[in-house]
PDB file of C-alpha atoms in Angstrom:
ATOM      1  CA  MET A 186     252.759 138.482 190.635  1.00  0.00           C
ATOM      2  CA  LYS A 187     255.530 139.224 188.152  1.00  0.00           C
ATOM      3  CA  THR A 188     254.069 136.682 185.698  1.00  0.00           C
ATOM      4  CA  ILE A 189     250.580 138.166 186.021  1.00  0.00           C
ATOM      5  CA  LEU A 190     251.907 141.662 185.318  1.00  0.00           C
ATOM      6  CA  LYS A 191     253.872 140.445 182.299  1.00  0.00           C
ATOM      7  CA  LEU A 192     250.761 138.716 180.943  1.00  0.00           C
ATOM      8  CA  GLU A 193     248.880 141.966 181.379  1.00  0.00           C
ATOM      9  CA  GLU A 194     251.554 143.754 179.329  1.00  0.00           C
ATOM     10  CA  VAL A 195     251.367 141.041 176.649  1.00  0.00           C
ATOM     11  CA  ALA A 196     247.614 141.671 176.462  1.00  0.00           C
ATOM     12  CA  MET A 197     248.214 145.403 176.080  1.00  0.00           C
ATOM     13  CA  LEU A 198     250.765 144.781 173.334  1.00  0.00           C
ATOM     14  CA  ALA A 199     248.198 142.585 171.567  1.00  0.00           C
ATOM     15  CA  LEU A 200     245.636 145.377 172.003  1.00  0.00           C
ATOM     16  CA  SER A 201     247.974 147.824 170.278  1.00  0.00           C
ATOM     17  CA  VAL A 202     248.388 145.407 167.364  1.00  0.00           C
ATOM     18  CA  TRP A 203     244.609 145.068 167.080  1.00  0.00           C
ATOM     19  CA  MET A 204     244.152 148.849 167.310  1.00  0.00           C
ATOM     20  CA  PHE A 205     246.737 149.286 164.552  1.00  0.00           C
ATOM     21  CA  SER A 206     244.814 146.804 162.394  1.00  0.00           C
ATOM     22  CA  GLU A 207     241.824 149.160 162.607  1.00  0.00           C
ATOM     23  CA  LEU A 208     243.860 151.956 161.004  1.00  0.00           C
ATOM     24  CA  SER A 209     244.429 152.278 157.267  1.00  0.00           C
ATOM     25  CA  TYR A 210     248.224 151.842 157.380  1.00  0.00           C
ATOM     26  CA  SER A 211     250.248 148.937 155.976  1.00  0.00           C
ATOM     27  CA  TRP A 212     251.655 146.458 158.507  1.00  0.00           C
ATOM     28  CA  TRP A 213     255.254 147.222 157.615  1.00  0.00           C
ATOM     29  CA  LEU A 214     254.775 150.700 159.107  1.00  0.00           C
ATOM     30  CA  TYR A 215     254.028 149.254 162.544  1.00  0.00           C
ATOM     31  CA  LEU A 216     257.289 147.316 162.405  1.00  0.00           C
ATOM     32  CA  VAL A 217     259.289 150.300 161.166  1.00  0.00           C
ATOM     33  CA  LEU A 218     257.914 152.708 163.777  1.00  0.00           C
ATOM     34  CA  PHE A 219     257.781 150.288 166.698  1.00  0.00           C
ATOM     35  CA  PHE A 220     261.158 151.290 168.158  1.00  0.00           C
ATOM     36  CA  LEU A 221     260.821 155.008 167.397  1.00  0.00           C
ATOM     37  CA  PRO A 222     259.936 155.859 171.038  1.00  0.00           C
ATOM     38  CA  ASP A 223     263.475 154.798 171.926  1.00  0.00           C
ATOM     39  CA  ALA A 224     264.629 158.030 170.259  1.00  0.00           C
ATOM     40  CA  GLY A 225     264.170 159.453 173.752  1.00  0.00           C
ATOM     41  CA  PHE A 226     267.544 157.887 174.562  1.00  0.00           C
ATOM     42  CA  VAL A 227     269.183 160.811 172.753  1.00  0.00           C
ATOM     43  CA  GLY A 228     268.448 162.981 175.777  1.00  0.00           C
ATOM     44  CA  TYR A 229     270.958 160.946 177.796  1.00  0.00           C
ATOM     45  CA  VAL A 230     273.721 162.528 175.702  1.00  0.00           C
ATOM     46  CA  PHE A 231     273.021 165.748 177.605  1.00  0.00           C
ATOM     47  CA  SER A 232     272.229 164.466 181.105  1.00  0.00           C
ATOM     48  CA  ASN A 233     270.381 161.777 183.037  1.00  0.00           C
ATOM     49  CA  LYS A 234     267.633 164.266 183.878  1.00  0.00           C
ATOM     50  CA  ILE A 235     267.001 165.265 180.251  1.00  0.00           C
ATOM     51  CA  GLY A 236     267.283 161.653 179.089  1.00  0.00           C
ATOM     52  CA  ALA A 237     264.800 160.437 181.692  1.00  0.00           C
ATOM     53  CA  PHE A 238     262.380 163.244 180.799  1.00  0.00           C
ATOM     54  CA  PHE A 239     262.292 162.440 177.082  1.00  0.00           C
ATOM     55  CA  TYR A 240     262.358 158.682 177.621  1.00  0.00           C
ATOM     56  CA  ASN A 241     259.417 158.905 180.040  1.00  0.00           C
ATOM     57  CA  ILE A 242     257.382 161.166 177.745  1.00  0.00           C
ATOM     58  CA  LEU A 243     257.776 158.691 174.862  1.00  0.00           C
ATOM     59  CA  HIS A 244     257.055 155.641 177.046  1.00  0.00           C
ATOM     60  CA  HIS A 245     254.117 156.956 179.071  1.00  0.00           C
ATOM     61  CA  LYS A 246     250.968 154.951 178.370  1.00  0.00           C
ATOM     62  CA  GLY A 247     248.703 157.785 179.515  1.00  0.00           C
ATOM     63  CA  ILE A 248     250.194 160.093 176.891  1.00  0.00           C
ATOM     64  CA  ALA A 249     249.849 157.326 174.291  1.00  0.00           C
ATOM     65  CA  ILE A 250     246.172 156.869 175.155  1.00  0.00           C
ATOM     66  CA  LEU A 251     245.613 160.647 175.062  1.00  0.00           C
ATOM     67  CA  LEU A 252     247.174 160.854 171.580  1.00  0.00           C
ATOM     68  CA  TYR A 253     244.964 158.027 170.357  1.00  0.00           C
ATOM     69  CA  ILE A 254     241.816 159.607 171.819  1.00  0.00           C
ATOM     70  CA  LEU A 255     242.657 163.015 170.351  1.00  0.00           C
ATOM     71  CA  GLY A 256     243.300 161.365 166.996  1.00  0.00           C
ATOM     72  CA  SER A 257     239.944 159.615 167.187  1.00  0.00           C
ATOM     73  CA  PHE A 258     238.076 162.726 168.301  1.00  0.00           C
ATOM     74  CA  PHE A 259     239.590 165.002 165.645  1.00  0.00           C
ATOM     75  CA  ALA A 260     239.789 162.275 162.965  1.00  0.00           C
ATOM     76  CA  VAL A 261     243.584 162.552 162.690  1.00  0.00           C
ATOM     77  CA  GLU A 262     244.801 159.063 161.947  1.00  0.00           C
ATOM     78  CA  GLY A 263     248.442 160.104 162.407  1.00  0.00           C
ATOM     79  CA  LEU A 264     247.755 160.878 166.083  1.00  0.00           C
ATOM     80  CA  GLN A 265     246.034 157.528 166.457  1.00  0.00           C
ATOM     81  CA  LEU A 266     249.073 155.869 164.907  1.00  0.00           C
ATOM     82  CA  ALA A 267     251.438 157.676 167.285  1.00  0.00           C
ATOM     83  CA  GLY A 268     249.329 156.605 170.258  1.00  0.00           C
ATOM     84  CA  VAL A 269     249.162 152.979 169.151  1.00  0.00           C
ATOM     85  CA  ILE A 270     252.911 152.790 168.529  1.00  0.00           C
ATOM     86  CA  MET A 271     253.773 154.418 171.856  1.00  0.00           C
ATOM     87  CA  PHE A 272     251.324 152.210 173.760  1.00  0.00           C
ATOM     88  CA  GLY A 273     252.539 148.985 172.152  1.00  0.00           C
ATOM     89  CA  HIS A 274     256.192 149.876 172.540  1.00  0.00           C
ATOM     90  CA  ALA A 275     255.761 150.825 176.210  1.00  0.00           C
ATOM     91  CA  SER A 276     254.055 147.481 176.862  1.00  0.00           C
ATOM     92  CA  PHE A 277     256.856 145.653 175.056  1.00  0.00           C
ATOM     93  CA  ASP A 278     259.453 147.443 177.188  1.00  0.00           C
ATOM     94  CA  ARG A 279     257.573 146.570 180.376  1.00  0.00           C
ATOM     95  CA  ILE A 280     257.546 142.901 179.320  1.00  0.00           C
ATOM     96  CA  LEU A 281     261.358 143.167 179.219  1.00  0.00           C
ATOM     97  CA  ASP A 282     261.398 144.905 182.647  1.00  0.00           C
ATOM     98  CA  TYR A 283     262.290 148.330 181.215  1.00  0.00           C
ATOM     99  CA  GLY A 284     260.286 150.821 183.192  1.00  0.00           C
ATOM    100  CA  LEU A 285     260.022 154.574 183.346  1.00  0.00           C
ATOM    101  CA  LYS A 286     263.319 156.170 184.320  1.00  0.00           C
ATOM    102  CA  TYR A 287     264.348 158.020 187.439  1.00  0.00           C
ATOM    103  CA  ASN A 288     266.613 161.057 187.010  1.00  0.00           C
ATOM    104  CA  ASP A 289     269.665 159.583 188.732  1.00  0.00           C
ATOM    105  CA  SER A 290     270.520 156.765 186.306  1.00  0.00           C
ATOM    106  CA  PHE A 291     269.312 155.164 183.103  1.00  0.00           C
ATOM    107  CA  HIS A 292     269.292 151.828 184.923  1.00  0.00           C
ATOM    108  CA  ASN A 293     267.052 152.999 187.782  1.00  0.00           C
ATOM    109  CA  THR A 294     263.396 152.487 186.776  1.00  0.00           C
ATOM    110  CA  HIS A 295     259.996 152.296 188.409  1.00  0.00           C
ATOM    111  CA  LEU A 296     260.235 148.508 187.971  1.00  0.00           C
ATOM    112  CA  GLY A 297     263.601 148.290 189.719  1.00  0.00           C
ATOM    113  CA  VAL A 298     267.203 148.424 188.576  1.00  0.00           C
ATOM    114  CA  ILE A 299     267.815 147.155 185.033  1.00  0.00           C
ATOM    115  CA  GLY A 300     270.153 144.185 185.104  1.00  0.00           C
ATOM    116  CA  LYS A 301     269.671 143.452 188.792  1.00  0.00           C
ATOM    117  CA  SER A 302     267.608 140.414 189.648  1.00  0.00           C
ATOM    118  CA  LYS A 303     264.559 141.240 191.734  1.00  0.00           C
ATOM    119  CA  ASP A 304     265.169 138.030 193.663  1.00  0.00           C
ATOM    120  CA  THR A 305     268.522 139.157 195.047  1.00  0.00           C
ATOM    121  CA  PRO A 306     268.850 141.812 197.761  1.00  0.00           C
TER     122      PRO A 306
END
C-alpha cells in the first residue's frame, strides 16, 4: 500500500509540473519557488502549535487547489502559480513521508512519526 500511495504522489507531482508548463513563467521559477512552502517552519520558532498551523496551511493540497482554481477563475496567473507550487511541493513532501503536522511535535505527522520506521512497533 505504501508503494501505491507514493506512486500516487509521484503522479501528483508530475501533474504540478505539467500544470506549471501551461503557465507563462520560465522553468527556473518553478525550481526557485519549489521549497518556498517550507517557510512555514519559521512558526516553530514560536511554538509547536504555531509552527504546525503555518506548516499545514502551506502544505495543504486543498488550499493549493483552491488557489489554482481562484487564479483560473479570476485570470490571476500568480494565484495559479502559488497553487501549482504548493501542490507539487506537498506531493514531494508526501513522497518523502513528511505529512501534515500535529501540534505536539514537528516529528508527529498524519503519516506517522518522522524518522521512525513504520515497520517497527
